[in-house]
GROMACS .gro file of C-alpha atoms in nm:
model
  241
    1MET     CA    1   1.191  -1.684  -0.766
    2LYS     CA    2   0.857  -1.850  -0.768
    3HIS     CA    3   0.791  -1.771  -0.407
    4GLY     CA    4   1.060  -1.494  -0.346
    5TRP     CA    5   0.799  -1.222  -0.327
    6SER     CA    6   0.596  -1.413  -0.062
    7PHE     CA    7   0.898  -1.409   0.154
    8THR     CA    8   0.975  -1.071   0.079
    9ILE     CA    9   0.626  -0.961   0.199
   10VAL     CA   10   0.670  -1.180   0.514
   11ALA     CA   11   1.011  -1.021   0.578
   12TYR     CA   12   0.887  -0.670   0.541
   13THR     CA   13   0.596  -0.748   0.774
   14CYS     CA   14   0.844  -0.882   1.026
   15GLY     CA   15   1.054  -0.575   1.024
   16ASN     CA   16   0.751  -0.357   1.036
   17CYS     CA   17   0.611  -0.536   1.336
   18LEU     CA   18   0.950  -0.513   1.515
   19VAL     CA   19   0.942  -0.137   1.463
   20LYS     CA   20   0.581  -0.116   1.578
   21SER     CA   21   0.670  -0.314   1.888
   22GLN     CA   22   0.858  -0.007   2.020
   23LEU     CA   23   0.529   0.193   2.033
   24TYR     CA   24   0.299  -0.064   2.194
   25GLY     CA   25   0.291  -0.274   2.511
   26PRO     CA   26   0.433  -0.619   2.428
   27ARG     CA   27   0.800  -0.667   2.448
   28LYS     CA   28   1.015  -0.679   2.140
   29VAL     CA   29   1.133  -1.030   2.226
   30ASP     CA   30   0.784  -1.155   2.220
   31HIS     CA   31   0.737  -1.027   1.861
   32GLU     CA   32   1.064  -1.182   1.750
   33PHE     CA   33   0.958  -1.531   1.869
   34VAL     CA   34   0.622  -1.511   1.710
   35LEU     CA   35   0.749  -1.390   1.378
   36LEU     CA   36   1.039  -1.639   1.361
   37GLY     CA   37   0.781  -1.905   1.457
   38HIS     CA   38   0.563  -1.792   1.172
   39VAL     CA   39   0.848  -1.808   0.909
   40ASP     CA   40   0.948  -2.159   1.042
   41LYS     CA   41   0.588  -2.276   1.000
   42MET     CA   42   0.596  -2.160   0.633
   43MET     CA   43   0.912  -2.325   0.576
   44VAL     CA   44   0.802  -2.657   0.710
   45PHE     CA   45   0.439  -2.679   0.594
   46GLU     CA   46   0.495  -2.531   0.249
   47ASP     CA   47   0.800  -2.755   0.196
   48PHE     CA   48   1.028  -2.451   0.136
   49LEU     CA   49   1.311  -2.581   0.365
   50GLY     CA   50   1.627  -2.511   0.186
   51ASN     CA   51   1.472  -2.303  -0.080
   52LYS     CA   52   1.691  -2.007  -0.183
   53ASP     CA   53   1.372  -1.784  -0.195
   54ILE     CA   54   1.369  -1.772   0.182
   55ILE     CA   55   1.711  -1.621   0.194
   56GLY     CA   56   1.654  -1.400  -0.105
   57GLY     CA   57   1.331  -1.252   0.017
   58LEU     CA   58   1.457  -1.192   0.361
   59SER     CA   59   1.788  -1.038   0.246
   60LEU     CA   60   1.610  -0.816  -0.015
   61VAL     CA   61   1.402  -0.655   0.251
   62ALA     CA   62   1.682  -0.630   0.510
   63VAL     CA   63   1.894  -0.430   0.257
   64LEU     CA   64   1.594  -0.203   0.145
   65MET     CA   65   1.480  -0.139   0.507
   66ALA     CA   66   1.829  -0.061   0.614
   67MET     CA   67   1.867   0.194   0.328
   68ILE     CA   68   1.526   0.355   0.364
   69PHE     CA   69   1.440   0.342   0.737
   70PRO     CA   70   1.679   0.623   0.839
   71PHE     CA   71   1.504   0.855   0.596
   72SER     CA   72   1.138   0.747   0.665
   73ASP     CA   73   1.058   1.021   0.912
   74PHE     CA   74   1.195   1.285   0.675
   75ILE     CA   75   0.997   1.140   0.382
   76ASP     CA   76   0.676   1.109   0.572
   77HIS     CA   77   0.702   1.466   0.706
   78TYR     CA   78   0.772   1.596   0.349
   79GLN     CA   79   0.483   1.404   0.207
   80LEU     CA   80   0.242   1.537   0.465
   81THR     CA   81   0.351   1.903   0.519
   82ASN     CA   82   0.497   2.020   0.181
   83PRO     CA   83   0.229   2.199  -0.031
   84TYR     CA   84   0.402   2.058  -0.357
   85ALA     CA   85   0.442   1.705  -0.227
   86PRO     CA   86   0.160   1.561  -0.442
   87LEU     CA   87   0.313   1.705  -0.770
   88VAL     CA   88   0.650   1.561  -0.669
   89THR     CA   89   0.512   1.225  -0.573
   90ILE     CA   90   0.336   1.195  -0.911
   91ALA     CA   91   0.636   1.317  -1.108
   92PHE     CA   92   0.854   1.072  -0.923
   93MET     CA   93   0.635   0.783  -0.980
   94LEU     CA   94   0.584   0.855  -1.355
   95LEU     CA   95   0.971   0.893  -1.388
   96LEU     CA   96   1.017   0.541  -1.238
   97GLN     CA   97   0.764   0.409  -1.484
   98ILE     CA   98   0.942   0.566  -1.773
   99ILE     CA   99   1.283   0.437  -1.680
  100TYR     CA  100   1.154   0.089  -1.603
  101PRO     CA  101   1.359  -0.176  -1.785
  102LYS     CA  102   1.202  -0.282  -2.117
  103THR     CA  103   1.142  -0.630  -2.213
  104GLU     CA  104   1.116  -0.802  -2.556
  105ARG     CA  105   0.774  -0.964  -2.484
  106TRP     CA  106   0.485  -0.874  -2.264
  107THR     CA  107   0.500  -0.983  -1.896
  108PRO     CA  108   0.263  -0.877  -1.615
  109ALA     CA  109   0.565  -0.744  -1.410
  110ARG     CA  110   0.539  -0.385  -1.549
  111GLY     CA  111   0.165  -0.384  -1.492
  112ASP     CA  112   0.212  -0.508  -1.134
  113THR     CA  113   0.462  -0.241  -1.070
  114ALA     CA  114   0.224   0.023  -1.196
  115VAL     CA  115  -0.050  -0.116  -0.949
  116ILE     CA  116   0.196  -0.086  -0.667
  117MET     CA  117   0.315   0.271  -0.755
  118GLY     CA  118  -0.034   0.375  -0.827
  119THR     CA  119  -0.162   0.254  -0.485
  120GLY     CA  120   0.133   0.422  -0.315
  121THR     CA  121   0.062   0.745  -0.496
  122GLY     CA  122  -0.310   0.728  -0.395
  123PHE     CA  123  -0.208   0.671  -0.024
  124ALA     CA  124   0.035   0.968  -0.040
  125LEU     CA  125  -0.221   1.207  -0.195
  126GLY     CA  126  -0.497   1.095   0.051
  127SER     CA  127  -0.263   1.122   0.352
  128TRP     CA  128  -0.153   1.468   0.222
  129LEU     CA  129  -0.513   1.595   0.198
  130ASN     CA  130  -0.602   1.462   0.535
  131TYR     CA  131  -0.317   1.643   0.688
  132ARG     CA  132  -0.397   1.971   0.502
  133LEU     CA  133  -0.769   1.951   0.636
  134GLY     CA  134  -0.648   1.877   0.982
  135VAL     CA  135  -0.773   1.522   0.998
  136ILE     CA  136  -0.445   1.375   1.082
  137ARG     CA  137  -0.345   1.475   1.437
  138GLY     CA  138  -0.075   1.350   1.670
  139PRO     CA  139  -0.136   1.132   1.970
  140PRO     CA  140  -0.204   1.311   2.308
  141ILE     CA  141   0.058   1.108   2.496
  142PRO     CA  142   0.408   0.965   2.391
  143PRO     CA  143   0.467   0.594   2.339
  144PRO     CA  144   0.453   0.306   2.422
  145TYR     CA  145   0.076   0.257   2.417
  146MET     CA  146  -0.131  -0.010   2.562
  147ILE     CA  147  -0.323  -0.224   2.316
  148MET     CA  148  -0.693  -0.195   2.351
  149TRP     CA  149  -0.858  -0.526   2.280
  150PRO     CA  150  -1.189  -0.489   2.090
  151GLY     CA  151  -1.526  -0.565   2.229
  152TYR     CA  152  -1.850  -0.664   2.053
  153LYS     CA  153  -1.927  -0.300   1.956
  154VAL     CA  154  -1.578  -0.229   1.832
  155PHE     CA  155  -1.575  -0.554   1.635
  156GLY     CA  156  -1.913  -0.487   1.487
  157LEU     CA  157  -1.818  -0.129   1.379
  158ALA     CA  158  -1.489  -0.272   1.230
  159LEU     CA  159  -1.686  -0.525   1.035
  160LEU     CA  160  -1.932  -0.252   0.913
  161ARG     CA  161  -1.632  -0.026   0.803
  162ALA     CA  162  -1.470  -0.322   0.625
  163ILE     CA  163  -1.794  -0.398   0.418
  164ILE     CA  164  -1.834  -0.024   0.333
  165GLY     CA  165  -1.462   0.019   0.261
  166ILE     CA  166  -1.442  -0.281   0.030
  167SER     CA  167  -1.755  -0.178  -0.138
  168CYS     CA  168  -1.600   0.167  -0.217
  169ILE     CA  169  -1.278   0.000  -0.343
  170VAL     CA  170  -1.470  -0.247  -0.591
  171ALA     CA  171  -1.693   0.044  -0.708
  172THR     CA  172  -1.394   0.265  -0.759
  173ARG     CA  173  -1.193  -0.005  -0.955
  174ALA     CA  174  -1.493  -0.080  -1.179
  175PHE     CA  175  -1.560   0.274  -1.261
  176PHE     CA  176  -1.207   0.406  -1.330
  177LYS     CA  177  -1.107   0.076  -1.514
  178SER     CA  178  -1.390   0.102  -1.753
  179VAL     CA  179  -1.379   0.478  -1.809
  180ILE     CA  180  -1.008   0.517  -1.833
  181CYS     CA  181  -0.974   0.216  -2.065
  182ALA     CA  182  -1.245   0.353  -2.296
  183LEU     CA  183  -1.089   0.698  -2.292
  184LEU     CA  184  -0.734   0.568  -2.362
  185CYS     CA  185  -0.856   0.339  -2.644
  186PHE     CA  186  -1.050   0.623  -2.798
  187VAL     CA  187  -0.763   0.858  -2.786
  188LEU     CA  188  -0.504   0.614  -2.918
  189ARG     CA  189  -0.751   0.477  -3.180
  190VAL     CA  190  -0.726   0.107  -3.060
  191ASP     CA  191  -0.997  -0.162  -3.007
  192SER     CA  192  -1.083  -0.165  -2.637
  193LYS     CA  193  -1.211  -0.535  -2.676
  194ASP     CA  194  -0.878  -0.658  -2.810
  195LEU     CA  195  -0.663  -0.810  -2.541
  196LYS     CA  196  -0.339  -0.723  -2.727
  197SER     CA  197  -0.430  -0.362  -2.751
  198LYS     CA  198  -0.485  -0.353  -2.372
  199GLN     CA  199  -0.137  -0.505  -2.321
  200LYS     CA  200   0.022  -0.227  -2.493
  201ILE     CA  201   0.243  -0.019  -2.257
  202ILE     CA  202   0.090   0.301  -2.359
  203VAL     CA  203  -0.254   0.164  -2.260
  204GLU     CA  204  -0.182  -0.073  -1.971
  205ILE     CA  205   0.045   0.142  -1.767
  206PRO     CA  206  -0.168   0.466  -1.753
  207LEU     CA  207  -0.485   0.244  -1.699
  208LYS     CA  208  -0.346   0.061  -1.394
  209PHE     CA  209  -0.167   0.358  -1.249
  210ILE     CA  210  -0.467   0.596  -1.269
  211THR     CA  211  -0.712   0.322  -1.145
  212TYR     CA  212  -0.510   0.228  -0.845
  213THR     CA  213  -0.413   0.584  -0.765
  214ALA     CA  214  -0.788   0.642  -0.727
  215ILE     CA  215  -0.815   0.324  -0.519
  216GLY     CA  216  -0.539   0.442  -0.283
  217PHE     CA  217  -0.698   0.777  -0.251
  218VAL     CA  218  -1.043   0.619  -0.173
  219ILE     CA  219  -0.883   0.405   0.100
  220THR     CA  220  -0.705   0.698   0.274
  221TYR     CA  221  -0.945   0.971   0.228
  222VAL     CA  222  -1.288   0.902   0.081
  223SER     CA  223  -1.368   0.587   0.296
  224PRO     CA  224  -1.263   0.754   0.632
  225PHE     CA  225  -1.469   1.054   0.533
  226VAL     CA  226  -1.778   0.840   0.482
  227PHE     CA  227  -1.695   0.667   0.820
  228ARG     CA  228  -1.701   1.012   0.992
  229LEU     CA  229  -2.026   1.112   0.820
  230LEU     CA  230  -2.189   0.783   0.951
  231CYS     CA  231  -2.029   0.834   1.291
  232ILE     CA  232  -1.857   0.497   1.272
  233GLU     CA  233  -1.488   0.611   1.258
  234ARG     CA  234  -1.236   0.443   1.476
  235ALA     CA  235  -1.178   0.656   1.773
  236THR     CA  236  -0.793   0.648   1.739
  237ALA     CA  237  -0.784   0.680   1.359
  238PHE     CA  238  -0.525   0.923   1.221
  239THR     CA  239  -0.356   0.966   1.564
  240GLU     CA  240  -0.064   0.738   1.503
  241VAL     CA  241   0.168   0.994   1.338
   0.00000   0.00000   0.00000
């Protein structure tokens, strides 16, 4: 499936937007036409018409969302409110990495999975800490909400937050990647400059998992904390619970 994951991401975005359409002003049917038009455009302009990846990606997300969506509120509530949620999340993610199917030769798939799991773990840890510190708060009124279109000031602050946030992410990745790699290679007695040594599971997986856990934590907690210190935080941040 060369382009299967592209359509999987599009399908997830479509489903997520349809869910969000219940919270905001525009009607659900408007979102459906826009999203279907977007998928149709990808099919035509990318010459994917008739490609099995389209059906594969859409079907995969449809099944996953149907299975997970009924439990999403419970999972979110548990991850935010339970004092042991960080330990459970980390243990669960490590377990998934351990039972990951082994392959005879090296492929980037396992490393990519570690990146995704690490980022999700960082998001969970950052969100949990935000809730424990009282940063996350519920909205003052029930949905649906009107969409507030940005003016020049809002757009400028959003651009400033993006620059600061991306800088934090780049710095975090560079720091943790170099430090964790050097530490793992020192403990395991392998050459940190050797590509094959870095591709070993015992080096690659912890390196990517820890690095991207830190990145996820920076995105959800550290960067917003910096925004609050600089008084440039989005007014409605952390109210969409």
